[in-house]
mmCIF file of C-alpha atoms and ligand atoms in Angstrom:
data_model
loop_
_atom_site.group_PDB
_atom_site.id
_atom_site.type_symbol
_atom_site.label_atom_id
_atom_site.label_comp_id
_atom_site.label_asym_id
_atom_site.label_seq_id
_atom_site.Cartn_x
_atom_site.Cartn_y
_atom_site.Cartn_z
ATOM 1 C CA UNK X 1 19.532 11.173 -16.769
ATOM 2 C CA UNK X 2 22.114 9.464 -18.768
ATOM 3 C CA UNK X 3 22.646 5.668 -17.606
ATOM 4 C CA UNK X 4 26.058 4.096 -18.288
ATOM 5 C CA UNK X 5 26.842 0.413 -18.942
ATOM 6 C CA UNK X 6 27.272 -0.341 -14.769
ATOM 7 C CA UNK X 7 24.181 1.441 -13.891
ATOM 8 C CA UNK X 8 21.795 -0.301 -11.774
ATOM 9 C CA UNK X 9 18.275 -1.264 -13.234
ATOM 10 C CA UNK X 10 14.703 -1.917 -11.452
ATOM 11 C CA UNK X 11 11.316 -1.075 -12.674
ATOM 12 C CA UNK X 12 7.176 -1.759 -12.080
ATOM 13 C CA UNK X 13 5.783 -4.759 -13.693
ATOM 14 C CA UNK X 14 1.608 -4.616 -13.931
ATOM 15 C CA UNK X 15 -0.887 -4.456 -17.248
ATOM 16 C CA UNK X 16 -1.625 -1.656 -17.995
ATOM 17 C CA UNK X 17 1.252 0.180 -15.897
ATOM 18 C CA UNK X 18 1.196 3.785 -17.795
ATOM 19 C CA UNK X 19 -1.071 5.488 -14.758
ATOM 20 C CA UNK X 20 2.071 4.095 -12.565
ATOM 21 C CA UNK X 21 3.213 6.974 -10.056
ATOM 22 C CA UNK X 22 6.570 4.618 -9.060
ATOM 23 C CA UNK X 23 8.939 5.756 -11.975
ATOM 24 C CA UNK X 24 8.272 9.638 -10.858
ATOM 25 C CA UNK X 25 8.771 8.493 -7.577
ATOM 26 C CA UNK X 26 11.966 6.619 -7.927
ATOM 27 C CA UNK X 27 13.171 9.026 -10.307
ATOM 28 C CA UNK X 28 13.149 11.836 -8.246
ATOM 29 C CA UNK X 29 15.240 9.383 -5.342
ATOM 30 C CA UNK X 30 17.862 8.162 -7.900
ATOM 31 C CA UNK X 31 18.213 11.861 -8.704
ATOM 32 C CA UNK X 32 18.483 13.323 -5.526
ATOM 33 C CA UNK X 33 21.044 10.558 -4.551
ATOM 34 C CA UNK X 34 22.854 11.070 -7.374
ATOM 35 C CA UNK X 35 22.562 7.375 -8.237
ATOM 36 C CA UNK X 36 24.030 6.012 -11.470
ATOM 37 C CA UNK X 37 20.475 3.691 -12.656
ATOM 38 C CA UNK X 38 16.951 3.814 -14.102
ATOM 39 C CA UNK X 39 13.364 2.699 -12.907
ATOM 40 C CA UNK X 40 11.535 2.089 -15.472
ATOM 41 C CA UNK X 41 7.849 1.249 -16.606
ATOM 42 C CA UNK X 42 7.517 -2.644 -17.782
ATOM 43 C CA UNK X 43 4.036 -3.517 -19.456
ATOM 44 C CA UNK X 44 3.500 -6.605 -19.478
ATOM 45 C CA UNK X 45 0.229 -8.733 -19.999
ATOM 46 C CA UNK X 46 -0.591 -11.372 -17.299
ATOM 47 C CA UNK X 47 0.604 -14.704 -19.368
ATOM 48 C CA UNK X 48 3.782 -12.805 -20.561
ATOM 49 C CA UNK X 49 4.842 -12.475 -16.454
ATOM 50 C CA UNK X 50 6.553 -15.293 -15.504
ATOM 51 C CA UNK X 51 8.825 -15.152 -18.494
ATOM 52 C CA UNK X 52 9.537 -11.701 -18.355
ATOM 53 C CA UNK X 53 10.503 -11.575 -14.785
ATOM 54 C CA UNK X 54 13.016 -14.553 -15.503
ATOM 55 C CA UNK X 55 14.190 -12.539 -18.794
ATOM 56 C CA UNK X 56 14.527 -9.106 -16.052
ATOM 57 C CA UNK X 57 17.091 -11.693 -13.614
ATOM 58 C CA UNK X 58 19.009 -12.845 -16.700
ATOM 59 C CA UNK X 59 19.572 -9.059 -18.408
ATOM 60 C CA UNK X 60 20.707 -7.690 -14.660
ATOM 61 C CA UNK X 61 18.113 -6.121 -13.103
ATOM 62 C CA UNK X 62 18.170 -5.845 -9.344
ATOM 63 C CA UNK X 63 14.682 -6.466 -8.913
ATOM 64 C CA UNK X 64 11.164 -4.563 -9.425
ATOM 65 C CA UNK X 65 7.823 -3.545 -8.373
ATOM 66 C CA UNK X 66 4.408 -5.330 -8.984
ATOM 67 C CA UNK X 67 1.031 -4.020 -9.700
ATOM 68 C CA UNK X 68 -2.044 -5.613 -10.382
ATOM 69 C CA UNK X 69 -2.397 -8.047 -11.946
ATOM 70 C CA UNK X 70 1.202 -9.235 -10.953
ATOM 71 C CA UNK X 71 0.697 -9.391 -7.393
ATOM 72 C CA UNK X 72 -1.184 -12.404 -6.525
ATOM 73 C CA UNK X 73 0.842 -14.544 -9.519
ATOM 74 C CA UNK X 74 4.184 -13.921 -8.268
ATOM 75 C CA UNK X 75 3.123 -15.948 -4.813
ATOM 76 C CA UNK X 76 4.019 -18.888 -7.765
ATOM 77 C CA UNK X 77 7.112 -18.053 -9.003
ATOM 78 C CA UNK X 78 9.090 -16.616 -6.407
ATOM 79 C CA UNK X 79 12.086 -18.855 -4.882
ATOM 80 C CA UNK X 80 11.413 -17.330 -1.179
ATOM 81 C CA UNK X 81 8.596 -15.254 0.172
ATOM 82 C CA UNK X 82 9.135 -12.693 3.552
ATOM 83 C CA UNK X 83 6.991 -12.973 5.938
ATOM 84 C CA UNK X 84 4.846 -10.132 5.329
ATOM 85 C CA UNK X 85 4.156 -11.562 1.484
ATOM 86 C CA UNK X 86 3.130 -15.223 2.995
ATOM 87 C CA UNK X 87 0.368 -13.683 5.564
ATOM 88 C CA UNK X 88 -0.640 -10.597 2.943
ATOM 89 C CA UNK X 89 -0.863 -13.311 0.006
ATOM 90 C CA UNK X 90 1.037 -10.695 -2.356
ATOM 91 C CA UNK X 91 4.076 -9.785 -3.660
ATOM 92 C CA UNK X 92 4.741 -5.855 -4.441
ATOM 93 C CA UNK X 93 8.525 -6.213 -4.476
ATOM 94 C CA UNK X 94 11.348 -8.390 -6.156
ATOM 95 C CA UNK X 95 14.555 -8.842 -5.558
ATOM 96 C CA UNK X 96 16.919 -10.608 -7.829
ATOM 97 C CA UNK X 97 19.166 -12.400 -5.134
ATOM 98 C CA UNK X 98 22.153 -14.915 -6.251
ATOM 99 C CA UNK X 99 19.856 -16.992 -8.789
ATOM 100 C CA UNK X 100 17.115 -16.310 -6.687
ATOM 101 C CA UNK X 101 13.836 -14.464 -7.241
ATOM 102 C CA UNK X 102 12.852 -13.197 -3.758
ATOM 103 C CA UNK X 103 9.173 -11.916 -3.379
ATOM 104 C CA UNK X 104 7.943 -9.681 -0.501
ATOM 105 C CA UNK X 105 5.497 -7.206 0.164
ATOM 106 C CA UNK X 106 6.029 -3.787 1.911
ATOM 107 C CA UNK X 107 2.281 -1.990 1.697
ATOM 108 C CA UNK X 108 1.931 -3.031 5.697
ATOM 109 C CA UNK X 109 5.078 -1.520 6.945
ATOM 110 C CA UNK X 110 4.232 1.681 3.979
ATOM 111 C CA UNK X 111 1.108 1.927 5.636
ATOM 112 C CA UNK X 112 2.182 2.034 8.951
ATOM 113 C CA UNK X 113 5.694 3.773 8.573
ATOM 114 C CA UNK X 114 2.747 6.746 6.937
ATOM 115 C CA UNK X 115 0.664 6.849 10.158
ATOM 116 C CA UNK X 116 3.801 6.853 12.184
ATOM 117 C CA UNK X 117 5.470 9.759 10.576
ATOM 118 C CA UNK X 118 2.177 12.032 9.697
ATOM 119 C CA UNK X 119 0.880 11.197 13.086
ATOM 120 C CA UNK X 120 3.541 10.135 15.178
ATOM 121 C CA UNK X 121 1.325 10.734 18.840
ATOM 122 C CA UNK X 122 -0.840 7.777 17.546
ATOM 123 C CA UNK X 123 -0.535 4.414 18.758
ATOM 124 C CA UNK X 124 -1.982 1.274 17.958
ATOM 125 C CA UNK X 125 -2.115 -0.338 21.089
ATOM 126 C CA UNK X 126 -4.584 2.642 22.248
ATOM 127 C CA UNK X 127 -7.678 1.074 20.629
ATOM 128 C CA UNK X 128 -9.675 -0.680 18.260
ATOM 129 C CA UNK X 129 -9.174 -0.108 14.154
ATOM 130 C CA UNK X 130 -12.261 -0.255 12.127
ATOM 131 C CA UNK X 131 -11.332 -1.027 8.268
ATOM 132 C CA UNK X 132 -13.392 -1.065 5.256
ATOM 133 C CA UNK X 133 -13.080 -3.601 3.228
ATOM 134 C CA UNK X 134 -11.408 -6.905 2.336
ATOM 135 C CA UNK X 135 -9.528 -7.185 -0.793
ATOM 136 C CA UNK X 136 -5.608 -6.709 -1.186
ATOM 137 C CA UNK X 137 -5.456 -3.631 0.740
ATOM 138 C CA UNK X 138 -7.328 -4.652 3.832
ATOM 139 C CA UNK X 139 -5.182 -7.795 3.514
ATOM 140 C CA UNK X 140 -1.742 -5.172 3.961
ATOM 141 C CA UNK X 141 -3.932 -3.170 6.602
ATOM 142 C CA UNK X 142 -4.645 -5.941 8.719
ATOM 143 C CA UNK X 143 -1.470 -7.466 8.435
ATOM 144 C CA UNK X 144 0.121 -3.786 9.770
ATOM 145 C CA UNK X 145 -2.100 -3.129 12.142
ATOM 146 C CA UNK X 146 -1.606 -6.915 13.983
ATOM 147 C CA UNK X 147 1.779 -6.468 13.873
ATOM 148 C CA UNK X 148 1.570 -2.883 15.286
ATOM 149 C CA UNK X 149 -0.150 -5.063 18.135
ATOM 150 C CA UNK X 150 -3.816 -3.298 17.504
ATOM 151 C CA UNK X 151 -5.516 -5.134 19.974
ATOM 152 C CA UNK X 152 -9.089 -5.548 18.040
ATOM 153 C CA UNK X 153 -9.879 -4.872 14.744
ATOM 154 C CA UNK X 154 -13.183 -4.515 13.201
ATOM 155 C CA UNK X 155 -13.731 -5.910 9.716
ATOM 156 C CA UNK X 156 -16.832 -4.408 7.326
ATOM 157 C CA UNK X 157 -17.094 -5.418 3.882
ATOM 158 C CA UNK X 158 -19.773 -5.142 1.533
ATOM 159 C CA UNK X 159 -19.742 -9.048 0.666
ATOM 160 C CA UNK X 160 -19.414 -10.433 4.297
ATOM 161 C CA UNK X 161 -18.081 -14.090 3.152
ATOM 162 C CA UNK X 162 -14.678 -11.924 2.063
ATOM 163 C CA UNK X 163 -14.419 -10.353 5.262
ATOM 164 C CA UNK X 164 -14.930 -13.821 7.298
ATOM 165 C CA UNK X 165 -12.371 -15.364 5.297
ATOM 166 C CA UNK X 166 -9.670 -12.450 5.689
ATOM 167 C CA UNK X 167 -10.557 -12.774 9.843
ATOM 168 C CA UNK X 168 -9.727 -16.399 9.792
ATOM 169 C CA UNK X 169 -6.534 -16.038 8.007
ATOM 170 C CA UNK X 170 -5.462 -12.931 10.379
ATOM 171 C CA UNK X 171 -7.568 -14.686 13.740
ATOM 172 C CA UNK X 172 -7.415 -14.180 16.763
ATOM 173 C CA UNK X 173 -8.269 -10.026 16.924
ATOM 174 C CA UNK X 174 -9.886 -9.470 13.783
ATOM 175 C CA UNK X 175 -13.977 -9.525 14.165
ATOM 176 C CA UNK X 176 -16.686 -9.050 11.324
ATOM 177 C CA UNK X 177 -19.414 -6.482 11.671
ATOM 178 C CA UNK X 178 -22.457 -6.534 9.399
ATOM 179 C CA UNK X 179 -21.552 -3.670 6.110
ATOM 180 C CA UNK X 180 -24.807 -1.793 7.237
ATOM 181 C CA UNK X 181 -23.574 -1.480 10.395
ATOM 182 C CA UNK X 182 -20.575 0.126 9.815
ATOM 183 C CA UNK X 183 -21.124 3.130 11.432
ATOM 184 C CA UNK X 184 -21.797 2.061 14.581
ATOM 185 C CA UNK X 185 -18.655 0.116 14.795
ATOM 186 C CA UNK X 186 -16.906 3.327 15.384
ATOM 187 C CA UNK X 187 -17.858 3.214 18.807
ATOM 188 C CA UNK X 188 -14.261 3.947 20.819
ATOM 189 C CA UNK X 189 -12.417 3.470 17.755
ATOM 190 C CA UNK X 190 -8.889 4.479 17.699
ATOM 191 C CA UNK X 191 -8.764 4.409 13.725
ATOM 192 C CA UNK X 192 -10.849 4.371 10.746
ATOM 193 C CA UNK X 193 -9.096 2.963 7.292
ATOM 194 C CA UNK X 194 -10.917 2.923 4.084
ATOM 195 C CA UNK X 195 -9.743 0.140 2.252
ATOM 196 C CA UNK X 196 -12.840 -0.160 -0.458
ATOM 197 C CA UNK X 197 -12.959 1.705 -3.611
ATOM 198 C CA UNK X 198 -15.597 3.829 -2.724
ATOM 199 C CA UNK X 199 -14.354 7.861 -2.974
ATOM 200 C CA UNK X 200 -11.962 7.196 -5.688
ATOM 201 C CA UNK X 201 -12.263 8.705 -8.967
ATOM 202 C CA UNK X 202 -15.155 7.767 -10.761
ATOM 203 C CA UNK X 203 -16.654 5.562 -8.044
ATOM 204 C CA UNK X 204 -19.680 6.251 -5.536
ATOM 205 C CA UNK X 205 -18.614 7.905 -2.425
ATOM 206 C CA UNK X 206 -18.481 6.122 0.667
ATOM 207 C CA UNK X 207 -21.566 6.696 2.464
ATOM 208 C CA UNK X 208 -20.674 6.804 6.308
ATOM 209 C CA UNK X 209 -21.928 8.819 9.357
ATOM 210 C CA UNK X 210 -19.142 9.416 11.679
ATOM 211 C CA UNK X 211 -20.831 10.620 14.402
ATOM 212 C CA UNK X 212 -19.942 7.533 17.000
ATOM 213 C CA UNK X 213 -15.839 7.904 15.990
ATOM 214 C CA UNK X 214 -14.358 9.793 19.164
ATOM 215 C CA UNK X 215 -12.576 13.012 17.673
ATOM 216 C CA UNK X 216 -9.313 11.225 18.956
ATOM 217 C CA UNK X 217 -9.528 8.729 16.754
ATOM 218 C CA UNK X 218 -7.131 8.879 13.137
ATOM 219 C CA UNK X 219 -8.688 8.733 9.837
ATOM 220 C CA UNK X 220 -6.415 7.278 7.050
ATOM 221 C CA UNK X 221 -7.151 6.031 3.720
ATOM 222 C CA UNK X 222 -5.904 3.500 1.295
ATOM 223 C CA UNK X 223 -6.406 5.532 -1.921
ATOM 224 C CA UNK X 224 -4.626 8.318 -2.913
ATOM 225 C CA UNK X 225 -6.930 9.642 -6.484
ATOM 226 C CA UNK X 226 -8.511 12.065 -5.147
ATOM 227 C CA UNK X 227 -5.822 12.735 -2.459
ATOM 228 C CA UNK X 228 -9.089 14.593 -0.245
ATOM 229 C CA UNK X 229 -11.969 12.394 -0.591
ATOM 230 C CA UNK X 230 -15.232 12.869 1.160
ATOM 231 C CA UNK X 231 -14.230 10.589 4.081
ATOM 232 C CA UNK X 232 -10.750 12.805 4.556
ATOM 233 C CA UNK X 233 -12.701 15.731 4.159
ATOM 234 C CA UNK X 234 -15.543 15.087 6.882
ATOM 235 C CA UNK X 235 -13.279 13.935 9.452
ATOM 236 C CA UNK X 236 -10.707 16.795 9.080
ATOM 237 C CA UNK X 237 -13.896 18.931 9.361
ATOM 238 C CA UNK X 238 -14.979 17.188 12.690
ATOM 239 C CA UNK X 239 -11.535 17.945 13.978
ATOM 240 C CA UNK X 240 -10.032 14.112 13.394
ATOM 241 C CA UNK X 241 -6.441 13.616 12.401
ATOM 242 C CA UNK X 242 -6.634 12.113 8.850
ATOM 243 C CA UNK X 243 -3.630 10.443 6.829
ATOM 244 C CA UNK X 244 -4.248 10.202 2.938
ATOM 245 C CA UNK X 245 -3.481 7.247 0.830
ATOM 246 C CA UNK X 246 -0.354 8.912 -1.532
ATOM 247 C CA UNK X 247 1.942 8.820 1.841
ATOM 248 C CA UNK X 248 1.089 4.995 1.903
ATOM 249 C CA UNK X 249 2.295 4.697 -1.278
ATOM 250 C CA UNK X 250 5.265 6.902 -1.218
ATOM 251 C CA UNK X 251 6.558 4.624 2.392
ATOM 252 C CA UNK X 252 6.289 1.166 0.504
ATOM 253 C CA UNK X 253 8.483 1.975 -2.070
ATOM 254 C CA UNK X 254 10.864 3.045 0.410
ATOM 255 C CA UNK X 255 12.603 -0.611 1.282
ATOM 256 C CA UNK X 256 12.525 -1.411 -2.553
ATOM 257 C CA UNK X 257 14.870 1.370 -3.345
ATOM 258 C CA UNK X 258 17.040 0.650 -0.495
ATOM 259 C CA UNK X 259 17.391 -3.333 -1.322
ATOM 260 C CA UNK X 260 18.431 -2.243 -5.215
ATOM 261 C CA UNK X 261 19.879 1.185 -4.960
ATOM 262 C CA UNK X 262 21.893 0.674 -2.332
ATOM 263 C CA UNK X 263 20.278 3.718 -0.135
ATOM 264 C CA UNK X 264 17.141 4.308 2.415
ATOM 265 C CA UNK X 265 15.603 7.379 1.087
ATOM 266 C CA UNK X 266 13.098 9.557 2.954
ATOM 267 C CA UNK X 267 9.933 10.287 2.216
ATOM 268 C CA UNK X 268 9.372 14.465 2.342
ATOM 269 C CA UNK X 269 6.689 16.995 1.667
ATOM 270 C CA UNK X 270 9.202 18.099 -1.400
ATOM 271 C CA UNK X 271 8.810 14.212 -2.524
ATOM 272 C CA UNK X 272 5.144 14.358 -2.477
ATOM 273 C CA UNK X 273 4.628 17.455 -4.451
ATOM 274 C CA UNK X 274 6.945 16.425 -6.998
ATOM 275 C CA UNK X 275 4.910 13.179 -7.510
ATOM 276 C CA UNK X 276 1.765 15.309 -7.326
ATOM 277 C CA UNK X 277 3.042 16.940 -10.321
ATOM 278 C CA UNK X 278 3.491 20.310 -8.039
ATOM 279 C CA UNK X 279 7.074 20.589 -8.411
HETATM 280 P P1 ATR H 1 -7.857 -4.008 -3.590
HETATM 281 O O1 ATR H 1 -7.102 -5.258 -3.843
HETATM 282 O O2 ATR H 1 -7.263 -2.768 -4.184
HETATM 283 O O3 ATR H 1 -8.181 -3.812 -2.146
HETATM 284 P P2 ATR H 1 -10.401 -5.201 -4.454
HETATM 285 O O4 ATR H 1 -9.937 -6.572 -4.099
HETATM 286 O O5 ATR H 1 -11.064 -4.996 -5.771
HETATM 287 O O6 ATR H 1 -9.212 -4.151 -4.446
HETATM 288 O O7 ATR H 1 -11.315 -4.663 -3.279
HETATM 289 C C1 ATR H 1 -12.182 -3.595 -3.437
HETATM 290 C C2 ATR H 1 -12.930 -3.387 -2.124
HETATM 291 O O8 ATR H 1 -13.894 -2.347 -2.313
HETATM 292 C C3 ATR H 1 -13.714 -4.630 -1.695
HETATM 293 O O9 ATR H 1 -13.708 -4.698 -0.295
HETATM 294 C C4 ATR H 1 -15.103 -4.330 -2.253
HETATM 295 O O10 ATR H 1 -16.142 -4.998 -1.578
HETATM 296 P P3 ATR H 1 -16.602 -6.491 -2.053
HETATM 297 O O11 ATR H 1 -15.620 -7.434 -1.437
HETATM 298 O O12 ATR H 1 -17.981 -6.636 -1.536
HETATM 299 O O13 ATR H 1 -16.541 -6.468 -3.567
HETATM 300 C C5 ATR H 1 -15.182 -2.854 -1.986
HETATM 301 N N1 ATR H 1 -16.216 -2.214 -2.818
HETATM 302 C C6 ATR H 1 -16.137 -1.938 -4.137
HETATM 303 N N2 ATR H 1 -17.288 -1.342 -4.574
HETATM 304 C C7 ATR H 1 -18.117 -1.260 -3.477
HETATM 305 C C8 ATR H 1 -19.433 -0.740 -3.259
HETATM 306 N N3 ATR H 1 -20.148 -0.180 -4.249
HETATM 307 N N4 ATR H 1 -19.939 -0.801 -1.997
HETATM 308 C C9 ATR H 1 -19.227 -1.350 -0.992
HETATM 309 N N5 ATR H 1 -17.972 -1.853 -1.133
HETATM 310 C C10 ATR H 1 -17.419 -1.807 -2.361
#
């Protein structure tokens, strides 16, 4: 790809930013569309940020991504925040507007624009969501599943006080069960989400019977290294409907691209290989 001096610029902001999947991601949209700009990888340590995403306004860029540690610091500097950024307490996307920095967070609507198209007979209305954990991705989880009108959603985390405090914030519909007694909180559950780090690379797995989760319910999770872990794998051998964490993040970038590229691009199985490194 050869950019020329109009081309249109965007990138992903975090420290460190190399393991990044958005630039392959992107790439392969601004390439398929034919599309005259570049999204590229911006490392950039955590008291470098504010100035930097200033410095990104000023030399033209339409806007970027953020990764940790960005996410929670941009709440600061941003001019306005959607909707979905106030109640998730995170920004994953700016846009440079006319002299405005304008924060807002897709993960919720990725997450649920994932379960709608890989399981598109599921609804949340039907039942109760169980999901595991309570740091920034339960906080996008919740936040989807509300708005999806999920009519009662069960909270376990290992340190309770961080699940009580993300129930307030999301209250009324979102009640705390005890971390040991996770697994019988799948009682008539409709979905499971795994929000913790447990199952990812290099991490314990997540130690959960699911023998109370009706073989109706969906199984998604939040993490997406190793596409398949144990959780995926025992429910899909149960005969649950599971949803892996790469579509999640494939969907949020989705409304990023569209606000700086000018296009809504679609998320496809040729997509996901070529981010897999398949293709
Ligand atoms: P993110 O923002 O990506 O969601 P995070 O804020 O670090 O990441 O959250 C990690 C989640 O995994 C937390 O819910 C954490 O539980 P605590 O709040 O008790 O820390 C959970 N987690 C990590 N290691 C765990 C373990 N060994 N057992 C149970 N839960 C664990």
């Amino acid at each position: 790809m050869i950019l020329s001096g109009t081309g249109i610029l965007a990138g992903v902001m975090g420290w460190p930013v190399s393991h990044s999947k958005s630039p392959r991601l992107h790439g392969y949209w601004l390439d398929l569309h034919k599309i005259d700009g570049a999204y590229v990888p911006l490392p950039v340590r955590p008291e470098a940020f504010p100035g930097c995403l200033r410095a990104l306004a000023a030399l033209g860029f339409r806007g970027v991504n953020l990764t940790v540690p960005h996410k929670v610091a941009a709440l600061e500097i941003c001019d306005t925040l959607d909707a979905a950024a106030q109640a998730i307490g995170a920004v994953n996307t700016i846009v440079f507007g006319e002299g405005r920095i304008e924060g807002r967070n897709t993960d919720a609507q990725g997450f649920i624009e994932n379960l709608r198209q890989t399981a598109p007979e599921w609804r949340a209305k039907a039942g109760p969501a169980v999901v595991l954990g309570a740091g920034g991705a339960a906080r996008a989880v919740v936040h989807a599943l509300r708005e999806a009108g999920a009519p009662d959603i069960r909270l376990a985390n290992r340190t309770k006080d961080r699940a009580a405090s993300l129930a307030r914030d999301f209250a009324p519909g979102v009640s705390v069960v005890e971390w040991r007694n996770r697994a019988a909180a799948l009682q008539d559950a409709n979905l499971l989400v795994n929000t913790t780090s447990l199952g990812m690379a290099g991490q314990e797995p997540l130690d959960l019977a699911l023998d109370a989760l009706p073989a109706s319910a969906l199984v998604a999770e939040t993490v997406y290294s190793p596409l398949a872990p144990s959780l995926l794998r025992e429910a899909r051998a149960r005969g649950n409907r599971t949803v892996d964490g790469l579509g999640m993040l494939l969907h949020q970038a989705r409304p990023g691209f569209a606000a700086w590229f000018g296009v809504t691009p679609e998320v496809t199985p040729a997509l996901r290989a070529f981010v897999l490194g398949q293709a």
